[in-house]
XYZ file of C-alpha atoms in Angstrom:
611
model
C -32.289 24.276 -1.806
C -30.485 22.977 -4.135
C -32.607 21.243 -7.509
C -31.384 18.083 -7.253
C -31.146 16.979 -11.617
C -30.662 13.547 -11.971
C -32.941 10.405 -12.506
C -31.709 6.729 -11.318
C -33.216 4.444 -8.390
C -30.889 1.319 -8.022
C -32.192 -2.153 -6.702
C -32.728 -2.157 -2.795
C -30.016 -2.121 -0.444
C -30.743 -6.427 -0.278
C -29.151 -6.559 -3.544
C -26.416 -4.098 -2.713
C -24.903 -6.259 0.578
C -24.715 -8.715 -1.783
C -21.821 -8.061 -2.856
C -20.166 -8.035 0.802
C -21.113 -11.593 1.696
C -17.200 -12.719 3.654
C -18.288 -9.349 6.062
C -21.060 -12.160 8.056
C -21.669 -16.071 7.606
C -25.296 -15.123 7.359
C -26.327 -15.788 4.214
C -27.365 -12.744 2.367
C -31.647 -14.019 1.970
C -32.124 -14.369 5.824
C -31.037 -10.199 5.927
C -33.758 -8.298 5.584
C -33.434 -4.199 4.895
C -33.568 -3.633 8.838
C -31.128 -6.168 9.727
C -28.745 -4.050 7.441
C -29.405 -1.138 9.457
C -28.526 -2.452 13.007
C -25.969 -4.537 11.813
C -22.183 -2.424 11.574
C -20.555 -5.007 8.993
C -23.863 -5.667 6.630
C -23.895 -1.482 6.803
C -20.296 -1.052 6.011
C -20.767 -3.437 3.121
C -22.807 -1.343 1.594
C -20.342 1.394 1.646
C -17.660 -1.219 1.115
C -19.476 -1.979 -2.043
C -18.312 1.253 -3.399
C -15.124 0.837 -2.883
C -14.882 -2.209 -4.565
C -16.271 -0.513 -7.794
C -13.737 2.358 -7.662
C -10.854 0.557 -7.030
C -10.031 -1.266 -10.107
C -7.117 -2.514 -12.044
C -5.271 -0.408 -14.169
C -6.165 -2.384 -17.237
C -9.807 -2.149 -16.699
C -10.637 -1.167 -20.432
C -11.281 -5.068 -21.671
C -7.579 -6.072 -20.419
C -6.414 -2.623 -21.272
C -4.756 0.418 -20.677
C -6.854 3.570 -21.342
C -3.243 4.967 -23.019
C -3.992 2.275 -26.093
C -7.055 4.956 -26.824
C -4.116 7.818 -27.067
C -1.221 8.126 -29.127
C 1.330 6.916 -26.254
C 0.154 2.655 -27.056
C -2.098 0.646 -28.887
C -3.777 -2.341 -28.558
C -4.550 -5.877 -30.625
C -7.305 -6.659 -29.137
C -9.909 -4.517 -31.787
C -13.289 -5.493 -29.963
C -12.428 -3.540 -27.198
C -13.382 -0.402 -25.686
C -10.018 1.781 -25.921
C -9.691 0.511 -29.489
C -13.237 1.740 -30.082
C -11.979 5.183 -28.681
C -8.871 5.565 -30.394
C -10.772 5.128 -33.853
C -13.863 7.550 -32.882
C -15.949 5.383 -32.552
C -19.033 6.930 -30.571
C -22.259 6.447 -32.311
C -25.780 6.959 -31.309
C -25.870 3.310 -29.451
C -22.460 2.833 -27.979
C -20.398 4.637 -26.081
C -17.550 2.642 -25.417
C -16.059 4.276 -22.341
C -19.515 5.296 -20.913
C -19.835 5.853 -16.906
C -22.933 7.613 -16.578
C -25.214 4.685 -14.790
C -22.260 2.978 -12.742
C -21.459 6.391 -11.155
C -24.838 7.562 -10.076
C -25.128 3.758 -9.026
C -22.401 4.183 -6.489
C -23.781 7.875 -5.835
C -27.018 5.755 -4.939
C -25.502 3.505 -2.719
C -23.376 6.342 -0.913
C -26.313 8.341 0.088
C -27.958 4.654 1.649
C -25.490 4.567 3.631
C -25.200 8.080 4.537
C -28.978 8.047 5.838
C -29.083 4.474 7.579
C -25.386 3.720 8.206
C -24.408 6.277 10.610
C -27.876 6.419 13.231
C -28.567 5.754 16.209
C -29.772 2.752 15.454
C -26.203 0.741 14.984
C -23.170 0.759 16.490
C -20.074 0.359 15.303
C -18.720 -0.694 19.195
C -20.697 -2.135 21.751
C -18.234 -0.842 24.330
C -17.372 2.237 24.280
C -19.522 5.443 22.691
C -16.301 7.771 22.042
C -15.196 4.783 19.459
C -18.626 4.114 18.480
C -18.588 7.676 17.239
C -14.960 7.618 16.208
C -15.938 4.945 13.796
C -19.207 7.143 12.348
C -17.329 10.058 11.433
C -14.378 8.293 9.854
C -16.515 5.884 8.069
C -18.487 9.777 6.625
C -15.686 11.542 6.193
C -14.776 8.232 3.746
C -18.508 8.786 2.051
C -17.624 12.385 1.426
C -14.934 11.539 0.176
C -16.478 8.684 -2.545
C -19.105 11.003 -3.126
C -16.774 13.693 -4.944
C -14.918 10.758 -6.966
C -17.387 9.646 -8.389
C -18.445 12.993 -9.484
C -15.642 13.698 -10.212
C -15.611 10.381 -12.486
C -18.431 12.155 -14.437
C -16.970 15.377 -14.363
C -13.678 14.254 -16.502
C -16.389 11.774 -18.734
C -18.968 14.230 -19.545
C -18.208 17.559 -18.603
C -17.602 19.910 -21.935
C -18.597 22.747 -24.174
C -22.044 23.028 -25.568
C -23.360 24.319 -29.048
C -24.087 27.808 -27.012
C -20.580 28.252 -25.595
C -21.843 26.939 -22.205
C -19.814 24.697 -20.202
C -21.793 22.531 -18.607
C -20.928 18.849 -16.095
C -23.381 16.929 -14.893
C -26.782 16.733 -13.037
C -25.562 17.015 -9.431
C -26.561 14.482 -7.000
C -26.179 14.736 -2.967
C -29.068 12.674 -1.708
C -31.018 8.956 -2.279
C -33.109 10.014 -5.399
C -36.939 8.151 -4.533
C -38.935 6.516 -7.168
C -41.177 9.763 -7.102
C -38.251 11.847 -7.770
C -36.979 9.791 -10.780
C -40.797 8.997 -12.518
C -40.246 12.885 -13.790
C -37.147 13.773 -15.961
C -38.048 16.856 -17.232
C -37.991 18.441 -14.032
C -33.587 17.273 -14.396
C -31.162 19.386 -16.179
C -27.208 19.707 -15.649
C -25.256 21.830 -13.646
C -22.649 24.496 -14.765
C -19.347 22.458 -14.831
C -18.475 25.209 -12.371
C -21.122 24.256 -9.589
C -19.939 20.566 -10.536
C -16.425 21.749 -9.326
C -17.809 23.564 -6.361
C -19.782 20.980 -5.079
C -17.059 18.329 -5.585
C -14.634 20.428 -3.701
C -16.966 21.252 -0.473
C -16.916 17.698 -1.022
C -13.645 17.187 -0.333
C -13.187 19.571 1.955
C -15.982 18.035 4.181
C -14.155 14.647 4.209
C -10.981 16.801 5.149
C -12.260 17.724 8.011
C -13.410 14.576 8.702
C -10.829 12.036 8.154
C -6.759 11.917 9.096
C -3.679 12.835 6.435
C -3.553 10.021 6.923
C -3.663 6.460 8.193
C -0.536 5.143 11.386
C 0.067 3.519 14.317
C -2.044 0.822 16.288
C -4.929 2.703 16.256
C -7.925 0.332 15.909
C -9.685 3.764 13.483
C -6.914 5.412 12.306
C -4.212 3.261 12.563
C -2.868 1.185 9.624
C -5.444 -1.171 10.305
C -7.217 1.492 7.706
C -4.994 0.974 5.349
C -6.361 1.827 1.499
C -9.070 3.330 2.701
C -9.538 7.391 1.863
C -7.639 9.727 3.912
C -7.346 13.709 4.242
C -4.782 13.844 1.970
C -6.647 11.855 -0.625
C -9.450 14.374 -0.522
C -6.530 17.293 -0.564
C -5.305 15.509 -4.284
C -8.403 15.161 -5.353
C -9.493 18.598 -5.122
C -6.267 19.557 -6.813
C -6.741 17.643 -9.100
C -10.520 18.690 -9.787
C -9.448 22.589 -9.767
C -6.642 21.641 -12.258
C -9.734 20.581 -14.869
C -11.362 23.684 -13.887
C -8.430 25.504 -15.250
C -8.176 23.905 -18.295
C -9.081 25.383 -21.774
C -10.903 22.375 -22.720
C -13.635 23.757 -19.641
C -14.500 27.945 -20.159
C -17.124 28.995 -21.349
C -16.899 30.834 -25.098
C -16.300 34.215 -22.838
C -13.283 33.287 -21.939
C -11.978 30.645 -24.696
C -12.945 30.075 -27.871
C -12.429 26.626 -28.922
C -11.127 27.666 -32.984
C -10.294 23.697 -34.050
C -8.654 20.660 -33.368
C -5.723 21.527 -31.164
C -6.372 25.240 -31.800
C -7.661 28.046 -28.933
C -8.186 31.651 -28.182
C -7.842 32.884 -24.511
C -10.115 35.631 -25.145
C -10.357 37.085 -21.670
C -6.839 36.877 -19.948
C -7.417 38.008 -16.190
C -10.663 35.382 -15.759
C -8.466 32.683 -17.656
C -5.209 33.710 -15.340
C -7.994 34.085 -11.862
C -7.914 29.786 -12.492
C -5.434 28.574 -12.605
C -3.529 31.442 -9.865
C -6.687 29.069 -7.814
C -5.458 26.040 -8.511
C -1.315 27.372 -7.887
C -2.211 28.466 -4.774
C -4.452 25.250 -3.593
C -1.981 22.925 -4.179
C 0.771 25.040 -2.235
C -1.248 24.367 0.772
C -1.806 21.387 0.051
C 2.332 20.551 -0.936
C 3.008 22.315 2.411
C 1.136 19.626 4.376
C 2.566 16.435 6.515
C 4.142 14.183 3.931
C 3.996 16.422 1.192
C 6.415 18.706 1.385
C 9.893 16.280 -0.212
C 9.336 15.368 -3.624
C 10.084 11.570 -4.404
C 10.062 9.158 -7.658
C 8.450 6.278 -8.131
C 9.431 3.054 -7.331
C 8.208 0.890 -9.828
C 9.028 -2.505 -7.601
C 6.024 -0.869 -5.650
C 4.014 -1.109 -8.610
C 4.465 -5.146 -9.637
C 5.508 -6.454 -6.544
C 4.011 -4.361 -3.003
C 3.688 -5.648 0.043
C 1.151 -4.814 2.797
C 3.173 -1.975 3.781
C 1.812 1.134 1.787
C 3.769 3.227 -0.377
C 4.257 6.906 0.500
C 3.523 7.874 -3.320
C 0.445 6.613 -3.019
C -2.712 8.679 -2.119
C -5.745 6.760 -3.077
C -5.104 3.091 -4.858
C -6.005 -0.585 -5.198
C -4.219 -3.733 -5.089
C -5.053 -6.766 -7.452
C -4.762 -9.492 -5.018
C -1.784 -12.041 -5.328
C -2.105 -13.325 -8.881
C -0.261 -12.818 -12.146
C -3.414 -11.587 -13.999
C -1.713 -7.843 -16.177
C 1.241 -9.946 -16.614
C -0.745 -12.845 -18.232
C -2.572 -10.052 -20.007
C 0.635 -7.739 -21.473
C 3.588 -9.800 -21.634
C 5.505 -11.053 -24.766
C 4.066 -14.135 -26.110
C 7.385 -15.743 -25.530
C 7.049 -14.938 -21.783
C 3.723 -16.860 -21.685
C 1.593 -13.284 -22.143
C -1.142 -12.313 -25.010
C 0.498 -8.209 -25.702
C -2.635 -6.462 -25.227
C -1.189 -2.900 -24.736
C 1.729 -2.075 -26.256
C 3.340 0.884 -26.060
C 4.385 3.831 -29.702
C 7.640 5.021 -30.957
C 5.510 8.075 -30.240
C 6.026 7.547 -26.320
C 9.336 6.364 -26.542
C 10.252 9.602 -28.675
C 8.527 11.670 -25.711
C 11.372 10.290 -23.245
C 14.727 12.761 -23.251
C 18.112 12.132 -23.095
C 20.482 11.538 -19.937
C 21.517 14.834 -20.382
C 17.997 16.931 -20.912
C 17.622 17.015 -24.628
C 14.913 15.462 -26.558
C 16.319 13.066 -29.175
C 14.929 15.197 -31.645
C 17.603 18.128 -30.611
C 21.565 16.975 -31.829
C 22.898 17.835 -28.424
C 21.168 15.020 -27.023
C 23.718 12.685 -28.767
C 20.641 10.122 -30.028
C 21.973 7.894 -33.083
C 19.084 7.029 -35.080
C 20.991 4.158 -36.266
C 21.447 2.950 -33.162
C 18.682 4.537 -31.305
C 19.041 2.682 -27.867
C 22.396 3.297 -27.143
C 21.674 7.025 -26.053
C 21.675 7.134 -22.730
C 17.908 8.221 -21.551
C 15.927 9.755 -19.267
C 15.308 7.045 -16.105
C 12.003 6.445 -16.990
C 12.198 4.929 -20.456
C 13.333 1.781 -18.639
C 10.170 2.171 -16.372
C 7.587 1.786 -18.978
C 9.153 0.493 -22.275
C 10.898 -3.151 -23.064
C 12.682 -2.366 -26.457
C 14.999 -4.584 -28.822
C 18.345 -6.216 -27.051
C 16.821 -5.602 -23.819
C 16.520 -8.009 -21.101
C 13.588 -9.092 -19.928
C 13.168 -8.811 -16.120
C 15.388 -11.070 -14.432
C 15.360 -13.497 -17.413
C 18.397 -14.670 -18.636
C 17.305 -13.886 -22.309
C 16.489 -10.208 -24.037
C 14.081 -8.639 -26.094
C 13.824 -9.887 -30.399
C 11.894 -7.822 -32.211
C 13.728 -9.107 -35.438
C 11.841 -11.118 -38.675
C 12.426 -14.470 -37.040
C 12.822 -13.653 -33.390
C 11.278 -14.668 -30.313
C 9.622 -11.491 -29.690
C 8.194 -11.023 -33.387
C 5.234 -11.326 -35.251
C 6.614 -14.185 -36.997
C 7.177 -16.130 -33.986
C 3.521 -15.222 -32.790
C 0.514 -13.449 -33.760
C 0.002 -11.608 -31.050
C 3.269 -10.535 -31.127
C 3.972 -6.195 -30.772
C 3.382 -4.351 -33.770
C 5.085 -1.187 -32.751
C 8.561 -2.868 -31.636
C 7.813 -2.307 -27.686
C 6.634 -4.024 -25.026
C 4.516 -2.974 -21.595
C 7.355 -2.796 -18.564
C 5.222 -0.595 -16.706
C 3.119 -2.594 -14.034
C 4.937 -5.867 -15.277
C 6.478 -7.973 -12.610
C 10.426 -8.431 -13.372
C 10.779 -12.467 -11.386
C 12.127 -14.897 -13.600
C 9.977 -17.471 -15.454
C 7.375 -15.841 -13.790
C 4.499 -16.790 -16.134
C 6.237 -20.698 -16.396
C 3.527 -23.139 -17.377
C 2.371 -25.226 -13.957
C 5.339 -22.906 -11.619
C 3.068 -19.310 -11.880
C 4.281 -17.407 -10.024
C 1.630 -14.077 -8.116
C 2.414 -10.808 -6.598
C 0.902 -7.791 -5.496
C -0.117 -5.293 -7.364
C -0.868 -1.823 -6.898
C -2.674 0.761 -9.257
C -2.443 4.338 -7.887
C -5.286 6.543 -8.975
C -3.810 9.573 -6.973
C -0.343 10.090 -5.984
C 2.020 12.981 -4.155
C 3.645 13.737 -7.456
C 0.539 14.587 -9.105
C 0.089 17.520 -6.746
C 3.706 18.654 -8.121
C 3.036 18.433 -11.659
C -0.501 20.095 -10.777
C 1.011 22.930 -9.157
C 4.555 23.360 -11.523
C 1.476 23.596 -14.302
C -0.942 25.933 -12.398
C 1.697 27.939 -11.338
C 2.826 28.151 -14.965
C 0.326 29.774 -16.426
C -0.499 31.596 -14.012
C 2.312 33.294 -12.410
C 5.298 32.144 -15.806
C 7.898 29.432 -15.501
C 10.886 31.010 -12.945
C 8.506 33.245 -11.225
C 6.994 32.447 -7.250
C 3.507 33.599 -7.846
C 1.747 35.376 -4.374
C 1.256 32.907 -1.675
C 3.344 30.652 -3.421
C 6.445 29.199 -1.779
C 7.664 27.592 -4.943
C 8.248 28.181 -9.205
C 6.974 26.217 -12.097
C 10.360 25.799 -12.883
C 12.089 25.025 -9.087
C 9.482 22.044 -9.012
C 9.890 20.577 -13.018
C 14.209 20.918 -12.252
C 13.016 18.112 -9.344
C 11.399 15.929 -10.780
C 13.597 16.061 -14.129
C 16.558 15.704 -11.721
C 15.183 12.665 -8.529
C 12.352 10.705 -11.454
C 14.619 10.911 -14.852
C 18.059 11.268 -13.563
C 18.532 14.707 -15.165
C 21.150 17.032 -13.530
C 21.702 19.454 -16.599
C 19.860 22.829 -16.787
C 20.610 23.731 -20.316
C 17.434 22.823 -21.630
C 15.377 23.429 -18.715
C 16.636 26.835 -18.761
C 15.931 27.332 -22.370
C 12.298 25.850 -22.235
C 11.867 28.156 -19.252
C 12.296 31.246 -21.730
C 8.646 31.745 -22.076
C 5.097 30.513 -20.507
C 4.298 28.828 -24.107
C 7.319 26.609 -24.262
C 7.077 25.478 -20.551
C 4.081 24.735 -20.777
C 5.151 22.226 -23.631
C 7.498 20.881 -21.525
C 5.391 20.346 -18.678
C 3.196 18.718 -20.358
C 5.840 16.118 -21.910
C 7.199 15.334 -18.865
C 4.141 14.949 -17.374
C 3.428 12.625 -20.408
C 5.912 10.133 -19.189
C 5.484 10.509 -15.601
C 1.795 9.342 -16.011
C 2.268 7.277 -18.768
C -0.036 3.983 -18.002
C -1.871 4.904 -15.456
C -4.313 6.535 -17.167
C -4.064 10.172 -17.196
C -3.332 10.566 -21.297
C -6.262 10.380 -22.775
C -7.666 13.312 -20.274
C -4.459 15.525 -20.640
C -5.008 15.790 -24.652
C -8.362 16.790 -24.511
C -8.315 19.309 -21.529
C -5.433 21.076 -22.982
C -7.334 20.752 -26.651
C -4.204 18.886 -28.530
C -4.857 17.488 -30.988
C -5.894 14.049 -31.127
C -5.371 12.668 -34.948
C -1.525 11.724 -35.003
C -0.965 8.312 -36.414
C 0.695 5.613 -34.171
C 4.737 4.721 -35.079
C 6.806 1.834 -33.806
C 10.197 0.799 -34.634
C 10.699 -2.143 -37.105
C 14.075 -3.144 -36.671
C 16.181 -5.764 -38.668
C 18.786 -7.678 -38.631
C 21.445 -8.770 -42.324
C 23.152 -11.976 -42.807
C 26.532 -9.908 -40.788
C 24.113 -9.671 -37.587
C 23.982 -5.688 -37.760
C 20.569 -4.349 -36.825
C 18.506 -1.635 -38.793
C 16.129 0.246 -37.332
C 13.302 2.570 -39.023
C 10.071 4.496 -37.760
C 6.770 3.187 -38.832
C 3.612 3.904 -39.146
C 1.499 1.234 -37.910
C -2.035 2.655 -37.202
C -4.200 5.696 -37.917
C -6.249 7.344 -35.262
C -9.244 9.654 -37.260
C -9.969 11.274 -34.578
C -9.935 14.705 -36.510
C -13.240 16.678 -35.878
C -13.733 19.279 -31.458
C -16.174 16.786 -30.857
C -13.784 14.375 -30.168
C -12.419 16.477 -27.389
C -15.971 15.846 -25.051
C -17.946 13.103 -24.537
C -21.403 12.523 -25.604
C -24.282 12.129 -23.622
C -26.228 8.671 -22.896
C -28.328 8.511 -25.652
C -31.588 7.175 -23.678
C -31.414 9.704 -21.344
C -31.496 12.740 -24.019
C -34.340 10.856 -25.481
C -36.474 11.345 -22.573
C -35.357 14.380 -21.134
C -34.966 17.377 -23.738
C -33.146 19.233 -20.555
C -30.237 17.322 -20.743
C -28.110 19.659 -24.100
C -25.040 17.802 -24.909
C -22.008 18.522 -25.739
C -20.270 20.414 -28.147
C -20.785 18.156 -31.361
C -22.285 15.367 -29.798
C -26.500 16.292 -30.840
C -26.154 14.047 -33.776
C -24.098 10.945 -32.340
C -25.467 11.463 -28.912
C -23.322 7.526 -27.381
C -25.769 5.455 -25.629
C -26.443 2.272 -23.635
C -23.779 -0.413 -24.307
C -22.517 -0.091 -20.592
C -26.624 -0.856 -19.319
C -26.637 3.285 -19.994
C -29.824 3.817 -18.477
C -31.740 5.485 -15.652
C -35.414 3.635 -15.516
C -36.102 3.591 -12.080
C -35.942 -0.672 -11.040
C -38.431 -2.030 -9.175
C -37.487 -2.310 -5.853
């Protein structure tokens, strides 16, 4: 029997269901625990409370995107979690990104539901045993998927290499932890990274067996009305992501990959390392053969900021932020009544190739430093960035960051420092935030996209087999996939540069990493990609300084805006919560974190709560 190694006790379910008052008109303090587990709406509310916690807005870090802690962007909110993370602000008492307690709270609720919400004492259909069992099957599948999701979030945050060369994950939990178990912290320790991967993948497989691939039609259980819940395809995509992380160089023990320093590692056991990439490629190829996954489609930007009730086929697991204008208020330029909290960097702008496929550092791109926005660029450039001279949405005005310009720091202290404003996720309707006439729209936050499975396959296939080789059991090559992505997402049809980069696994890896960067910009993946790839984290943030002379001629100059002092290998891995390490010597910390163990800025305490 698995030894469960985690301690946390959530307040009893009467506290849990208080978040679900919309499910019934009866006051929560009138319900007992027995009522909860005999009332279908109340019972399901426990599971819905987990959805409510894990389905977050894209700028969930104090109103900022996590990209602002990477070379993609910066924030002007200097007391925010992402600013502290970008400055290496992990101390003995503060982990600005810590999610330990939150994830284990969610797991406790999931296990409470699995234990009590699917029994014979509760019915989701009074009229039909068959319908009741079908509901319970779907709800169990959802709960198992959510367990995998929360577990992966723990693995991504805390999984890492230790000072002795091991790679550890999190303490695996697959049942409700009782107060008696919680009273003995010395009996708990971290499971191996690979064991955590196996458990998450096992849960994804079980969820897939219980859930439909997608929800469609008028069926009361598996039809459109289940829109937004976990599905078989979301479980499959999560499994692919988990396997990808497990193959990445940052998460290999020293006998497979040796970490030499920032941005420097050596593959010690090529056979074992390649086998992990083959595992990803083969499974991702299976997923791409599933119904609804066979054709690659470019992201439709409007689906992010003006999505309707119909589900975007691209989004496999997503949340929507009701009809409001909060994202625009936080990130529009001040002239348009926003706060410009997260702004893209010149580093990111430079990552977008020209429309002919060449990077702007190559003279064949026809990029002109004296007129940088004249060059035809990859379609995703405009999806992500507002820049000097670009029309702002459907307004009749244009971005002007020159000194004295309406979008410059001369006019508003909250203006961009990089010369760019965020376009992705932002509504383009004219006068959207006009005072007293603010408009609303439904924003979607895609946390799993079909495109990611394609990217994950390409990365794994390249590492396992090389750029143009169709691996055993696969139906396509990494080259085939990236060619399709560049054509459909970027509008790039010229393959000259693509062919040049396909000369070796190493050069094609660089291309894939850049493609992934621009495809998933501001979808909060760059922070983790940099770490799993063991790339340098200390690249300064650059911006574009634009000036205009008396004749109206503009001059452009790239300038450094902010340093990122992340110059130690310890920043590849997050430290475990300080209080947990203090009370449990069995919790081995990650590499370089022993002296700076981070703690309870987000109530990172696992002391049992009194029921």
